[in-house]
Each structure stands twice: as C-alpha cells, then as structure tokens.
Amino acid sequence: MTIEREQLEADVLIVGAGPAGLGCALRLAQLIDEHNKTGKTPALSTENIYVLEKARELGAHQLSGAVMDPRGLRELLPGFETSAPAGTLDTPVTDDAAYFFTRNVALKFPITPPPLKNHGNYVISLSKLVKWLGGLVENTGVNLFTQFAGASLIHEGDAVAGVITEDKGVDKQGKPKDNFTPGYELRAKVTVLAEGPRGSLTKQLMEKHKLGGLNPMVYSLGIKELWDVPEGRIAPGFVAHTMGWPMSSDMYGGGWIYGMRENRVSLGLVVGLEYHNPQFDPHEAMQKYKTHPFVRRIIAGGKMVRYGAKSFPAGGWYSMPRNFVDGALLIGDSGGFLNAQKLKGVGMGIKSGMLAAETIYDALCAGDASAKQLSSFQQRVEKSWIKKELWACRNFHQSFEHGFWLGMMHTGLQMFTGGRGLFDPWRVGPGHQRYHPLDGAERITARFKGDGALTFDRLTDVYHSGTRHEEDQPCHLVVAEPDICAGRCTHEFGNPCQFFCPAAVYEMVEEKGQRRLKINASNCVHCKTCDIMDPYQIINWVVPEGGGGPNYEGM
Ligand SMILES: Cc1cc2nc3c(=O)[nH]c(=O)nc-3n(C[C@H](O)[C@H](O)[C@H](O)COP(=O)(O)OP(=O)(O)OC[C@H]3O[C@@H](n4cnc5c(N)ncnc54)[C@H](O)[C@@H]3O)c2cc1C
C-alpha cells in the first residue's frame, strides 16, 4: 500500500524530549533570539524547530536515579536554583556514603570514593525537570509534539533529510483501522537524534553509516522503585551507593539509595548488560536487594509508589559513536554522553545538546548542514568538560570484564594514571556475546513471586510503572527469526528473554505440544534491554504508537 503523507519542512528536527533534546532546543532558541535581536542574516525562527516525543506527556519516559550534577543546567539556565518550580530540584545532597554488601552486612567505606562524592549535586525528579524544561522550550515558540514517535529516517543520498513519524490507527495485522492517520514526513536541514539509550532511529543510522566507536557500545540496566517510608528512616539529601551482594563477583553492578523530601526514597539496582548466566534475572536481583538488612531497615513498613526500568550507555569515551553525519547529529545517551563511573548523564546530556545547538546555529547561518560543517560538534565536545570528564574514566567499565575485584583494582590504578590504567585503550566486545551456554545447568522454571509487601513479582511492578499501550496495534518487538527462539535459543541459552526483561514481556509457552515465544508487548516499559541482550540480535525494538509506554511521574 502506498501511503500519502503530509510533508512539513523545518530547519531543525529534534527526536526525543529528554534533557539532551530539550537542552539543544532551548540553547538554539537562545541563540536565535540573540541573532534576531542583532538583526543578523539570514533571519531565523524558533517556529522552524520541531521536537518529537513518543511519551504521552513530557517527562513520562524519564527515569534516572536521580542525582544531578548541575553544571550543564547552570550553563543553560544560570540561576536555575531560583527559577526552577518547587519540587523539581527535590533537595541538595547533604551527605554521601559507599558500602560493600555481603548477604547480611553493610561495610561502610572509610571514605567515599571520589567518583561517588556528590556534594554540590541535587537529588531531583528527572520527569519534573523535563516537564519544566519542555515548558520553557514551548514558550520560545519551538513546536513540541508529544505522542509522536520518529519511526524511520528520510535519506537523500547519504544525507539524513528528516524523519517519518509512526502511522497511527493500524491494527495487529498491520491493516488500517477507522482512525488510521498516516505518519508525517518531517523534513529538516538538520535532524538531531536525542532518543536516549539504544535509540531505534539511532540504531538505523549507526548501521547505515557504520558509526560505531573503537569499542561497541555496552549498556547497563537500572531498575528503580520509589518508596514512601515512615518518618525518620533516611535524611533528605543522603546519597548511598552499594557494591557487592546481590551481584556475584563475576558481574558488574551495584545499588543506590537516595533520600528525598517528604520521606520519599529512590532506590534501585544497576546491572551491567554483559553478564554470563543467561538465566540471571535482574528484576529478581532488585527484589532481593530490598531484603538486605540495610535496605530493609529503611523501607520496611513503607509503600512502593512507582516502578521503572531503563538502560543507559555505559561504555564511555571509547564506545562513543561518530556523532555527526550529513544532516544529523547524535546527542545525550544516543551519542554515549554518560559518565558510567559516576552514573551521571543528565548534566552531560544537556551540555551535549547545547554544543549541538551551537553547531547547528553555525550550520544554519552558513546554509550548510554537511558532515564537514557539523563535525565542529566533535571539536566542541573535545574542548569542553565532557571530554575531560570522560577521558579520565575511559577504561573504567571495560576493566570489570574479568569480575568485580579485578575491576576495582584496575579502577584504582586508572585513578592514579589519569584514566590510563594497565591497558589503554582497553578493548571489549558487545555484552550479548558474553553469555555462557547453559550446557548441563539446571533450567529455571519457577519464577520469583515476592511477598507483596517488600518484594513484588514483575506484573505488580509493571502496574506501578503506569505502562499503557493501545492493544490493537502491530507488535513493536519485532523478532526476525522466531524459529530460533523455540529451537536454538531454548537449547543453548534457555531463552534469556524470559529472564532479562524487567516487565514480563517475553514468555515461552507450550501450545498443542509446540513451544513458542509469546510477546506481551503492552507491558513494555521501553527499557530496550531485549534489543541489547538478545544473544542472536534478532529482536528489534521499534516504536509503538505514540503515547504508549510507561508513566514515570515523579521519577
Ligand atoms: C536507572 C538509571 C539511573 C540513572 N541515574 C542517574 C543519576 O543519578 N544522575 C544522572 O545524571 N544520570 C543518571 N542516569 C542517566 C540519565 O538518566 C540519562 O543519561 C539522561 O536521561 C539522558 O538524557 P537523554 O535526553 O539523552 O535521554 P532520555 O532521558 O532517555 O530521553 C530521550 C527521550 O526520547 C524519547 N524517544 C526515544 N526514541 C524516540 C523516537 N523514536 N521518537 C520520539 N521520541 C523518542 C524518549 O521517550 C525519551 O523521552 C540514570 C539512568 C538510568 C537508566
């Protein structure tokens, strides 16, 4: 079927309204305002900037710890401390600590390791921050569309020329329903991909232009719960990071517990998506984490109010893709702008957006959006604090390749050698290649149920993520070769998708004596773990109808 699409022309199209996309839009609007005030040519207008966001409202797909290093925001909005609406910056960090957990004991580090020191930072609600920034962007005249997803890239030759948004009103079989509305063809001089981790358009672009860095990007998955706890359990602004249990020593990961105002606690577990055991269940590990006496003491008797899961890029400087091509830039998590050692990407995402905006402004003035012109983005990054920060931990994540203890030793060495350590650059492969086959190992069939008070099964947690999708639409988790699931994958790895998905999307079921993969796509919280961790790379996460997905209010 050929579909007639409405065409819209813009100067700049930004896909993704997270900290990076909104930082880019706001900085560009500031530059255009200064440009027009001084009467420079060509005349530029903020109305020619479009921002697309797949969530049903601004901030609904934002999930982070979230302790923010305010550097990026301060550069974008000097004096933000007084202008941010109440509750956006929940509380300044008042104290920080690091612990090593064994099953029953929490051993406090005598001093907090420098990357985990958080004085001067803020505990925030990222979704509230994004809502606020989005409002500021809209006030400048920029067109911001929520519930619209970029589904495919438009190319003119090798150059990116815009994006086609998803078709709305298509049924499960791919047929148009009564409310069918074709996606728009949004053409732009510069397209900015700010889709967060493992963006679906970013993936298309990276494959087409072979943009990968020295190392492939590796990711971690963060599973988070927000709790309201009885008074006096944790001071607002107290920030704790934990290592050790429930992660085994051959894995990368750890936990966080952040005290917020009004007896609210952000807690969660980060799991490096390169573990060996294909039956490892990150959601179950997070539930066990809460049973540690240290954590239990804080949350017991409280109430879980929100749940979420999301991946983030953890590879660092050597995994960053080339961030510019003809007509397009990659920013924020999509471009790998995250300091995994500090677990900080909000401020860096904003800063990458600002540098992209300055690059785009020059391109619009020059009437040239070629890769050569846009390559000044990379030069700007190299001259900024982003490079300084990422260079100092360029071998950090890789050094955990052989387990926690060797990783800690290498990290210590890297801190004394400006990030160099023993091997520089430290090369690693993608996470999905590091599974060990099951061979004779016992196959897990019983799944974690939880006690319903402190710990929960996955469906209860998904309920608390506010996730909702239109049921009658094509499955947005596209499995290229389903035969592999019931055959090779069952035999070799025991279907890891049943275990790694923190939202119970994937199930292996028996029907009429046949084993097959059942996909509960409407549970999907858009964490992208399946796209990252499927051992055969046959799962492709594509955008569902705009407006679907989690609702991370207050996260
Ligand atoms: C569990 C966890 C804990 C973290 N803790 C911290 C922390 O404490 N401090 C910190 O600084 N950082 C933290 N981070 C990292 C931080 O959240 C990210 O680095 C930051 O949000 C990146 O911003 P971004 O704008 O690049 O991406 P995102 O915030 O992911 O925003 C991308 C947006 O694009 C939208 N989108 C994606 N694809 C499309 C499409 N095709 N069409 C339309 N819209 C699309 C998404 O819905 C989303 O709203 C954490 C991350 C995780 C997962």
PDB file of N, CA, C and O in Angstrom, residues 29-72:
ATOM      1  N   ALA A  29      17.172  28.093  20.702  1.00  0.00           N
ATOM      2  CA  ALA A  29      16.221  29.203  20.774  1.00  0.00           C
ATOM      3  C   ALA A  29      16.906  30.451  21.343  1.00  0.00           C
ATOM      4  O   ALA A  29      16.667  31.574  20.867  1.00  0.00           O
ATOM      5  N   GLN A  30      17.777  30.256  22.336  1.00  0.00           N
ATOM      6  CA  GLN A  30      18.509  31.414  22.902  1.00  0.00           C
ATOM      7  C   GLN A  30      19.387  32.049  21.828  1.00  0.00           C
ATOM      8  O   GLN A  30      19.433  33.275  21.681  1.00  0.00           O
ATOM      9  N   LEU A  31      20.076  31.217  21.049  1.00  0.00           N
ATOM     10  CA  LEU A  31      20.983  31.741  20.010  1.00  0.00           C
ATOM     11  C   LEU A  31      20.194  32.457  18.918  1.00  0.00           C
ATOM     12  O   LEU A  31      20.613  33.504  18.421  1.00  0.00           O
ATOM     13  N   ILE A  32      19.041  31.902  18.567  1.00  0.00           N
ATOM     14  CA  ILE A  32      18.213  32.526  17.517  1.00  0.00           C
ATOM     15  C   ILE A  32      17.680  33.872  18.012  1.00  0.00           C
ATOM     16  O   ILE A  32      17.645  34.862  17.281  1.00  0.00           O
ATOM     17  N   ASP A  33      17.324  33.920  19.278  1.00  0.00           N
ATOM     18  CA  ASP A  33      16.837  35.168  19.862  1.00  0.00           C
ATOM     19  C   ASP A  33      17.926  36.247  19.790  1.00  0.00           C
ATOM     20  O   ASP A  33      17.688  37.366  19.324  1.00  0.00           O
ATOM     21  N   GLU A  34      19.141  35.908  20.202  1.00  0.00           N
ATOM     22  CA  GLU A  34      20.260  36.878  20.141  1.00  0.00           C
ATOM     23  C   GLU A  34      20.511  37.289  18.691  1.00  0.00           C
ATOM     24  O   GLU A  34      20.719  38.469  18.394  1.00  0.00           O
ATOM     25  N   HIS A  35      20.484  36.323  17.798  1.00  0.00           N
ATOM     26  CA  HIS A  35      20.740  36.551  16.367  1.00  0.00           C
ATOM     27  C   HIS A  35      19.736  37.565  15.810  1.00  0.00           C
ATOM     28  O   HIS A  35      20.115  38.538  15.151  1.00  0.00           O
ATOM     29  N   ASN A  36      18.467  37.347  16.100  1.00  0.00           N
ATOM     30  CA  ASN A  36      17.435  38.226  15.539  1.00  0.00           C
ATOM     31  C   ASN A  36      17.466  39.607  16.191  1.00  0.00           C
ATOM     32  O   ASN A  36      17.182  40.605  15.535  1.00  0.00           O
ATOM     33  N   LYS A  37      17.834  39.654  17.487  1.00  0.00           N
ATOM     34  CA  LYS A  37      17.911  40.971  18.162  1.00  0.00           C
ATOM     35  C   LYS A  37      18.982  41.834  17.527  1.00  0.00           C
ATOM     36  O   LYS A  37      18.881  43.050  17.483  1.00  0.00           O
ATOM     37  N   THR A  38      20.082  41.204  17.060  1.00  0.00           N
ATOM     38  CA  THR A  38      21.165  41.999  16.476  1.00  0.00           C
ATOM     39  C   THR A  38      20.978  42.184  14.967  1.00  0.00           C
ATOM     40  O   THR A  38      21.863  42.699  14.292  1.00  0.00           O
ATOM     41  N   GLY A  39      19.832  41.723  14.447  1.00  0.00           N
ATOM     42  CA  GLY A  39      19.496  41.962  13.032  1.00  0.00           C
ATOM     43  C   GLY A  39      20.379  41.225  12.040  1.00  0.00           C
ATOM     44  O   GLY A  39      20.524  41.649  10.889  1.00  0.00           O
ATOM     45  N   LYS A  40      21.002  40.126  12.481  1.00  0.00           N
ATOM     46  CA  LYS A  40      21.884  39.390  11.553  1.00  0.00           C
ATOM     47  C   LYS A  40      21.063  38.654  10.498  1.00  0.00           C
ATOM     48  O   LYS A  40      19.877  38.387  10.699  1.00  0.00           O
ATOM     49  N   THR A  41      21.688  38.296   9.400  1.00  0.00           N
ATOM     50  CA  THR A  41      21.023  37.465   8.390  1.00  0.00           C
ATOM     51  C   THR A  41      21.703  36.102   8.339  1.00  0.00           C
ATOM     52  O   THR A  41      22.876  35.999   8.721  1.00  0.00           O
ATOM     53  N   PRO A  42      21.011  35.075   7.846  1.00  0.00           N
ATOM     54  CA  PRO A  42      19.601  35.042   7.456  1.00  0.00           C
ATOM     55  C   PRO A  42      18.694  35.116   8.683  1.00  0.00           C
ATOM     56  O   PRO A  42      19.129  34.764   9.787  1.00  0.00           O
ATOM     57  N   ALA A  43      17.452  35.570   8.476  1.00  0.00           N
ATOM     58  CA  ALA A  43      16.506  35.602   9.595  1.00  0.00           C
ATOM     59  C   ALA A  43      16.208  34.157  10.001  1.00  0.00           C
ATOM     60  O   ALA A  43      16.041  33.284   9.144  1.00  0.00           O
ATOM     61  N   LEU A  44      16.228  33.897  11.291  1.00  0.00           N
ATOM     62  CA  LEU A  44      15.950  32.532  11.783  1.00  0.00           C
ATOM     63  C   LEU A  44      14.738  32.590  12.700  1.00  0.00           C
ATOM     64  O   LEU A  44      14.487  33.617  13.335  1.00  0.00           O
ATOM     65  N   SER A  45      14.000  31.490  12.744  1.00  0.00           N
ATOM     66  CA  SER A  45      12.818  31.495  13.598  1.00  0.00           C
ATOM     67  C   SER A  45      12.750  30.216  14.424  1.00  0.00           C
ATOM     68  O   SER A  45      12.989  29.113  13.912  1.00  0.00           O
ATOM     69  N   THR A  46      12.381  30.390  15.696  1.00  0.00           N
ATOM     70  CA  THR A  46      12.224  29.205  16.559  1.00  0.00           C
ATOM     71  C   THR A  46      11.047  28.348  16.087  1.00  0.00           C
ATOM     72  O   THR A  46      10.979  27.170  16.414  1.00  0.00           O
ATOM     73  N   GLU A  47      10.136  28.960  15.328  1.00  0.00           N
ATOM     74  CA  GLU A  47       8.995  28.174  14.825  1.00  0.00           C
ATOM     75  C   GLU A  47       9.435  27.107  13.829  1.00  0.00           C
ATOM     76  O   GLU A  47       8.686  26.187  13.520  1.00  0.00           O
ATOM     77  N   ASN A  48      10.654  27.259  13.338  1.00  0.00           N
ATOM     78  CA  ASN A  48      11.181  26.244  12.406  1.00  0.00           C
ATOM     79  C   ASN A  48      11.960  25.143  13.121  1.00  0.00           C
ATOM     80  O   ASN A  48      12.736  24.414  12.506  1.00  0.00           O
ATOM     81  N   ILE A  49      11.790  25.072  14.436  1.00  0.00           N
ATOM     82  CA  ILE A  49      12.395  23.957  15.186  1.00  0.00           C
ATOM     83  C   ILE A  49      11.248  23.063  15.655  1.00  0.00           C
ATOM     84  O   ILE A  49      10.279  23.549  16.259  1.00  0.00           O
ATOM     85  N   TYR A  50      11.357  21.774  15.382  1.00  0.00           N
ATOM     86  CA  TYR A  50      10.353  20.799  15.829  1.00  0.00           C
ATOM     87  C   TYR A  50      11.003  19.823  16.796  1.00  0.00           C
ATOM     88  O   TYR A  50      12.142  19.411  16.584  1.00  0.00           O
ATOM     89  N   VAL A  51      10.257  19.465  17.840  1.00  0.00           N
ATOM     90  CA  VAL A  51      10.727  18.419  18.768  1.00  0.00           C
ATOM     91  C   VAL A  51       9.650  17.342  18.822  1.00  0.00           C
ATOM     92  O   VAL A  51       8.465  17.657  18.995  1.00  0.00           O
ATOM     93  N   LEU A  52      10.064  16.084  18.680  1.00  0.00           N
ATOM     94  CA  LEU A  52       9.118  14.955  18.771  1.00  0.00           C
ATOM     95  C   LEU A  52       9.379  14.179  20.041  1.00  0.00           C
ATOM     96  O   LEU A  52      10.534  13.940  20.405  1.00  0.00           O
ATOM     97  N   GLU A  53       8.317  13.749  20.710  1.00  0.00           N
ATOM     98  CA  GLU A  53       8.464  12.920  21.907  1.00  0.00           C
ATOM     99  C   GLU A  53       7.391  11.839  21.888  1.00  0.00           C
ATOM    100  O   GLU A  53       6.210  12.133  21.753  1.00  0.00           O
ATOM    101  N   LYS A  54       7.812  10.582  22.033  1.00  0.00           N
ATOM    102  CA  LYS A  54       6.863   9.462  21.923  1.00  0.00           C
ATOM    103  C   LYS A  54       5.986   9.295  23.161  1.00  0.00           C
ATOM    104  O   LYS A  54       4.953   8.641  23.097  1.00  0.00           O
ATOM    105  N   ALA A  55       6.382   9.871  24.287  1.00  0.00           N
ATOM    106  CA  ALA A  55       5.620   9.671  25.527  1.00  0.00           C
ATOM    107  C   ALA A  55       4.283  10.396  25.475  1.00  0.00           C
ATOM    108  O   ALA A  55       4.113  11.337  24.705  1.00  0.00           O
ATOM    109  N   ARG A  56       3.340   9.962  26.350  1.00  0.00           N
ATOM    110  CA  ARG A  56       2.027  10.613  26.304  1.00  0.00           C
ATOM    111  C   ARG A  56       2.096  12.019  26.861  1.00  0.00           C
ATOM    112  O   ARG A  56       1.325  12.880  26.505  1.00  0.00           O
ATOM    113  N   GLU A  57       3.065  12.288  27.738  1.00  0.00           N
ATOM    114  CA  GLU A  57       3.299  13.674  28.140  1.00  0.00           C
ATOM    115  C   GLU A  57       4.768  13.866  28.475  1.00  0.00           C
ATOM    116  O   GLU A  57       5.489  12.886  28.697  1.00  0.00           O
ATOM    117  N   LEU A  58       5.200  15.119  28.527  1.00  0.00           N
ATOM    118  CA  LEU A  58       6.610  15.384  28.803  1.00  0.00           C
ATOM    119  C   LEU A  58       7.022  14.778  30.130  1.00  0.00           C
ATOM    120  O   LEU A  58       6.306  14.915  31.128  1.00  0.00           O
ATOM    121  N   GLY A  59       8.161  14.128  30.141  1.00  0.00           N
ATOM    122  CA  GLY A  59       8.708  13.565  31.378  1.00  0.00           C
ATOM    123  C   GLY A  59       8.242  12.156  31.668  1.00  0.00           C
ATOM    124  O   GLY A  59       8.787  11.486  32.544  1.00  0.00           O
ATOM    125  N   ALA A  60       7.235  11.667  30.914  1.00  0.00           N
ATOM    126  CA  ALA A  60       6.661  10.358  31.252  1.00  0.00           C
ATOM    127  C   ALA A  60       7.627   9.204  30.986  1.00  0.00           C
ATOM    128  O   ALA A  60       7.469   8.128  31.552  1.00  0.00           O
ATOM    129  N   HIS A  61       8.614   9.410  30.105  1.00  0.00           N
ATOM    130  CA  HIS A  61       9.564   8.324  29.823  1.00  0.00           C
ATOM    131  C   HIS A  61      10.940   8.583  30.436  1.00  0.00           C
ATOM    132  O   HIS A  61      11.922   7.967  30.048  1.00  0.00           O
ATOM    133  N   GLN A  62      10.992   9.495  31.395  1.00  0.00           N
ATOM    134  CA  GLN A  62      12.280   9.812  32.006  1.00  0.00           C
ATOM    135  C   GLN A  62      12.462   9.045  33.297  1.00  0.00           C
ATOM    136  O   GLN A  62      11.608   9.140  34.199  1.00  0.00           O
ATOM    137  N   LEU A  63      13.535   8.305  33.376  1.00  0.00           N
ATOM    138  CA  LEU A  63      13.827   7.578  34.605  1.00  0.00           C
ATOM    139  C   LEU A  63      15.320   7.671  34.875  1.00  0.00           C
ATOM    140  O   LEU A  63      16.132   7.374  34.009  1.00  0.00           O
ATOM    141  N   SER A  64      15.639   8.147  36.063  1.00  0.00           N
ATOM    142  CA  SER A  64      17.052   8.095  36.467  1.00  0.00           C
ATOM    143  C   SER A  64      17.074   8.042  37.980  1.00  0.00           C
ATOM    144  O   SER A  64      16.026   8.115  38.607  1.00  0.00           O
ATOM    145  N   GLY A  65      18.263   7.946  38.552  1.00  0.00           N
ATOM    146  CA  GLY A  65      18.443   7.727  39.994  1.00  0.00           C
ATOM    147  C   GLY A  65      17.683   8.640  40.944  1.00  0.00           C
ATOM    148  O   GLY A  65      16.935   8.156  41.769  1.00  0.00           O
ATOM    149  N   ALA A  66      17.758   9.939  40.972  1.00  0.00           N
ATOM    150  CA  ALA A  66      18.456  10.799  40.050  1.00  0.00           C
ATOM    151  C   ALA A  66      19.195  11.881  40.839  1.00  0.00           C
ATOM    152  O   ALA A  66      18.575  12.748  41.407  1.00  0.00           O
ATOM    153  N   VAL A  67      20.524  11.752  40.829  1.00  0.00           N
ATOM    154  CA  VAL A  67      21.327  12.811  41.418  1.00  0.00           C
ATOM    155  C   VAL A  67      21.963  13.572  40.262  1.00  0.00           C
ATOM    156  O   VAL A  67      22.666  12.983  39.442  1.00  0.00           O
ATOM    157  N   MET A  68      21.685  14.865  40.203  1.00  0.00           N
ATOM    158  CA  MET A  68      22.151  15.643  39.051  1.00  0.00           C
ATOM    159  C   MET A  68      23.350  16.510  39.405  1.00  0.00           C
ATOM    160  O   MET A  68      23.313  17.263  40.381  1.00  0.00           O
ATOM    161  N   ASP A  69      24.393  16.379  38.593  1.00  0.00           N
ATOM    162  CA  ASP A  69      25.495  17.333  38.621  1.00  0.00           C
ATOM    163  C   ASP A  69      24.964  18.567  37.878  1.00  0.00           C
ATOM    164  O   ASP A  69      24.618  18.484  36.696  1.00  0.00           O
ATOM    165  N   PRO A  70      24.879  19.721  38.557  1.00  0.00           N
ATOM    166  CA  PRO A  70      24.157  20.853  37.951  1.00  0.00           C
ATOM    167  C   PRO A  70      24.931  21.633  36.893  1.00  0.00           C
ATOM    168  O   PRO A  70      24.417  22.620  36.371  1.00  0.00           O
ATOM    169  N   ARG A  71      26.165  21.189  36.570  1.00  0.00           N
ATOM    170  CA  ARG A  71      26.991  22.005  35.656  1.00  0.00           C
ATOM    171  C   ARG A  71      26.290  22.348  34.347  1.00  0.00           C
ATOM    172  O   ARG A  71      26.244  23.504  33.940  1.00  0.00           O
ATOM    173  N   GLY A  72      25.731  21.335  33.674  1.00  0.00           N
ATOM    174  CA  GLY A  72      25.098  21.571  32.368  1.00  0.00           C
ATOM    175  C   GLY A  72      23.918  22.516  32.496  1.00  0.00           C
ATOM    176  O   GLY A  72      23.780  23.479  31.735  1.00  0.00           O
TER     177      GLY A  72
END
